[in-house]
XYZ file of N, CA and C in Angstrom:
240
model
N -4.784 21.817 22.351
C -5.699 21.424 23.414
C -5.061 20.272 24.200
N -4.679 20.514 25.443
C -4.019 19.484 26.252
C -4.882 18.240 26.481
N -6.186 18.438 26.633
C -7.064 17.286 26.853
C -7.091 16.341 25.654
N -7.153 16.912 24.461
C -7.165 16.106 23.240
C -5.837 15.379 23.076
N -4.744 16.075 23.361
C -3.422 15.468 23.274
C -3.306 14.285 24.227
N -3.769 14.466 25.469
C -3.740 13.359 26.446
C -4.531 12.160 25.939
N -5.710 12.416 25.396
C -6.565 11.326 24.884
C -5.874 10.582 23.750
N -5.258 11.312 22.817
C -4.566 10.677 21.697
C -3.357 9.886 22.168
N -2.611 10.434 23.125
C -1.462 9.714 23.664
C -1.894 8.456 24.413
N -3.025 8.514 25.078
C -3.559 7.328 25.756
C -3.914 6.244 24.748
N -4.479 6.645 23.614
C -4.813 5.677 22.562
C -3.549 5.022 22.007
N -2.503 5.811 21.811
C -1.235 5.266 21.321
C -0.651 4.308 22.344
N -0.657 4.682 23.606
C -0.120 3.817 24.666
C -0.903 2.510 24.744
N -2.208 2.573 24.614
C -3.036 1.366 24.655
C -2.720 0.454 23.471
N -2.534 1.039 22.296
C -2.213 0.240 21.109
C -0.858 -0.438 21.267
N 0.117 0.274 21.812
C 1.436 -0.315 22.027
C 1.396 -1.403 23.091
N 0.625 -1.196 24.132
C 0.513 -2.183 25.205
C -0.233 -3.425 24.743
N -1.074 -3.278 23.737
C -1.867 -4.386 23.200
C -0.956 -5.513 22.715
N 0.227 -5.172 22.209
C 1.178 -6.191 21.789
C 0.971 -6.689 20.375
N -0.130 -6.401 19.764
C -0.367 -6.842 18.392
C 0.167 -5.789 17.437
N 0.822 -6.264 16.427
C 1.352 -5.333 15.430
C 0.222 -4.923 14.490
N 0.119 -3.654 14.271
C -0.894 -3.140 13.365
C -0.229 -2.784 12.040
N -0.858 -3.218 10.940
C -0.320 -2.917 9.626
C -1.387 -2.264 8.779
N -0.947 -1.356 7.964
C -1.867 -0.740 7.015
C -2.274 -1.778 5.981
N -3.498 -1.696 5.547
C -3.981 -2.627 4.536
C -3.547 -2.141 3.153
N -2.952 -3.040 2.402
C -2.505 -2.692 1.064
C -3.687 -2.528 0.123
N -3.495 -1.740 -0.922
C -4.559 -1.473 -1.887
C -4.642 -2.502 -2.997
N -3.909 -3.563 -2.900
C -3.966 -4.618 -3.903
C -3.496 -5.924 -3.309
N -4.075 -7.012 -3.801
C -3.659 -8.352 -3.372
C -3.160 -9.105 -4.591
N -2.395 -10.149 -4.345
C -1.868 -10.957 -5.441
C -3.030 -11.410 -6.322
N -2.879 -11.164 -7.617
C -3.904 -11.537 -8.590
C -4.842 -10.403 -8.976
N -4.885 -9.338 -8.185
C -5.774 -8.208 -8.487
C -5.305 -7.454 -9.726
N -6.270 -6.973 -10.497
C -5.982 -6.044 -11.585
C -6.030 -4.638 -10.987
N -5.007 -3.840 -11.243
C -4.923 -2.483 -10.695
C -4.522 -1.503 -11.785
N -4.760 -0.228 -11.510
C -4.319 0.857 -12.402
C -3.343 1.716 -11.616
N -2.217 2.005 -12.231
C -1.217 2.875 -11.605
C -1.684 4.315 -11.796
N -1.757 5.078 -10.714
C -2.277 6.447 -10.771
C -1.207 7.510 -10.531
N 0.020 7.110 -10.308
C 1.087 8.069 -10.088
C 2.430 7.478 -10.447
N 3.401 8.332 -10.660
C 4.740 7.869 -10.967
C 4.943 7.630 -12.460
N 6.049 6.990 -12.789
C 6.441 6.790 -14.179
C 5.465 5.932 -14.975
N 4.719 5.070 -14.309
C 3.805 4.172 -15.008
C 2.341 4.585 -14.858
N 2.096 5.839 -14.514
C 0.725 6.341 -14.348
C -0.096 6.073 -15.604
N -1.316 5.581 -15.394
C -2.217 5.289 -16.495
C -2.139 3.858 -16.984
N -1.110 3.139 -16.603
C -0.958 1.734 -17.008
C -1.775 0.837 -16.096
N -2.289 -0.238 -16.680
C -2.978 -1.258 -15.893
C -2.047 -2.445 -15.757
N -2.167 -3.124 -14.628
C -1.312 -4.277 -14.402
C -1.957 -5.267 -13.459
N -1.225 -6.328 -13.207
C -1.680 -7.390 -12.314
C -0.682 -7.494 -11.165
N -1.196 -7.610 -9.937
C -0.330 -7.713 -8.762
C 0.273 -9.116 -8.712
N 1.605 -9.178 -8.724
C 2.315 -10.457 -8.630
C 2.739 -10.770 -7.203
N 3.036 -9.717 -6.432
C 3.482 -9.902 -5.045
C 3.143 -8.654 -4.253
N 2.944 -8.832 -2.951
C 2.640 -7.722 -2.052
C 3.488 -7.869 -0.800
N 4.085 -6.750 -0.363
C 4.904 -6.749 0.850
C 4.326 -5.727 1.817
N 3.423 -6.158 2.699
C 2.746 -5.230 3.610
C 3.683 -4.408 4.484
N 4.762 -4.975 4.937
C 5.673 -4.245 5.813
C 6.324 -3.054 5.139
N 6.388 -3.067 3.811
C 7.031 -1.984 3.078
C 6.044 -1.197 2.217
N 4.793 -1.645 2.170
C 3.752 -1.022 1.346
C 4.113 -1.052 -0.133
N 4.833 -2.075 -0.557
C 5.255 -2.209 -1.949
C 4.488 -3.330 -2.626
N 4.156 -3.095 -3.897
C 3.506 -4.095 -4.738
C 4.392 -4.353 -5.949
N 4.490 -5.598 -6.341
C 5.167 -5.951 -7.578
C 4.084 -6.197 -8.607
N 4.160 -5.481 -9.721
C 3.136 -5.555 -10.764
C 3.738 -6.025 -12.073
N 2.900 -6.644 -12.891
C 3.260 -6.911 -14.279
C 2.421 -5.965 -15.112
N 3.088 -5.104 -15.871
C 2.400 -4.142 -16.727
C 2.933 -4.270 -18.153
N 2.142 -3.805 -19.100
C 2.571 -3.786 -20.490
C 3.216 -2.430 -20.759
N 4.419 -2.453 -21.311
C 5.140 -1.215 -21.585
C 5.926 -1.395 -22.875
N 5.672 -0.550 -23.853
C 6.331 -0.620 -25.158
C 6.176 -1.998 -25.803
N 4.994 -2.564 -25.645
C 4.687 -3.845 -26.277
C 5.219 -5.064 -25.564
N 5.798 -4.895 -24.395
C 6.341 -6.038 -23.650
C 5.805 -6.011 -22.226
N 5.682 -7.200 -21.642
C 5.271 -7.293 -20.239
C 6.511 -7.081 -19.379
N 6.440 -6.116 -18.471
C 7.561 -5.833 -17.574
C 7.084 -5.916 -16.132
N 7.997 -6.220 -15.253
C 7.709 -6.283 -13.828
C 8.229 -5.002 -13.187
N 7.355 -4.338 -12.427
C 7.736 -3.101 -11.742
C 7.311 -3.187 -10.291
N 8.004 -2.444 -9.451
C 7.644 -2.367 -8.044
C 7.197 -0.940 -7.751
N 6.019 -0.810 -7.141
C 5.470 0.515 -6.855
C 4.933 0.562 -5.428
N 4.834 1.764 -4.909
C 4.191 1.987 -3.621
C 2.697 1.716 -3.788
N 2.085 1.048 -2.845
C 0.664 0.694 -2.998
C -0.241 1.910 -3.067
N 0.230 3.062 -2.572
C -0.588 4.279 -2.632
C -0.648 4.872 -4.033
N 0.116 4.301 -4.975
C 0.104 4.776 -6.351
C -0.774 3.914 -7.256
N -1.582 3.037 -6.663
C -2.475 2.195 -7.474
C -3.896 2.281 -6.963
N -4.818 1.948 -7.857
C -6.220 1.829 -7.461
C -6.765 0.556 -8.116
N -7.769 -0.019 -7.458
C -8.389 -1.234 -8.016
C -9.539 -0.867 -8.890
């Protein structure tokens, strides 16, 4: 539908002209307790140590084989 395409492109142009950078909101903040729902650490619970919004990466401390380890995961692989 050409009309819908024009409308969507206008929205994109307006957002770019706005000059403000838009970032996706991460699913965890420093200090939050989260559960990993995908990847090698699925099912593990951890605490967010650092968050990098520009890369959508979270650094977590999780318990693995009886030791606390630091892992970096995509924020889309965790839930609060």
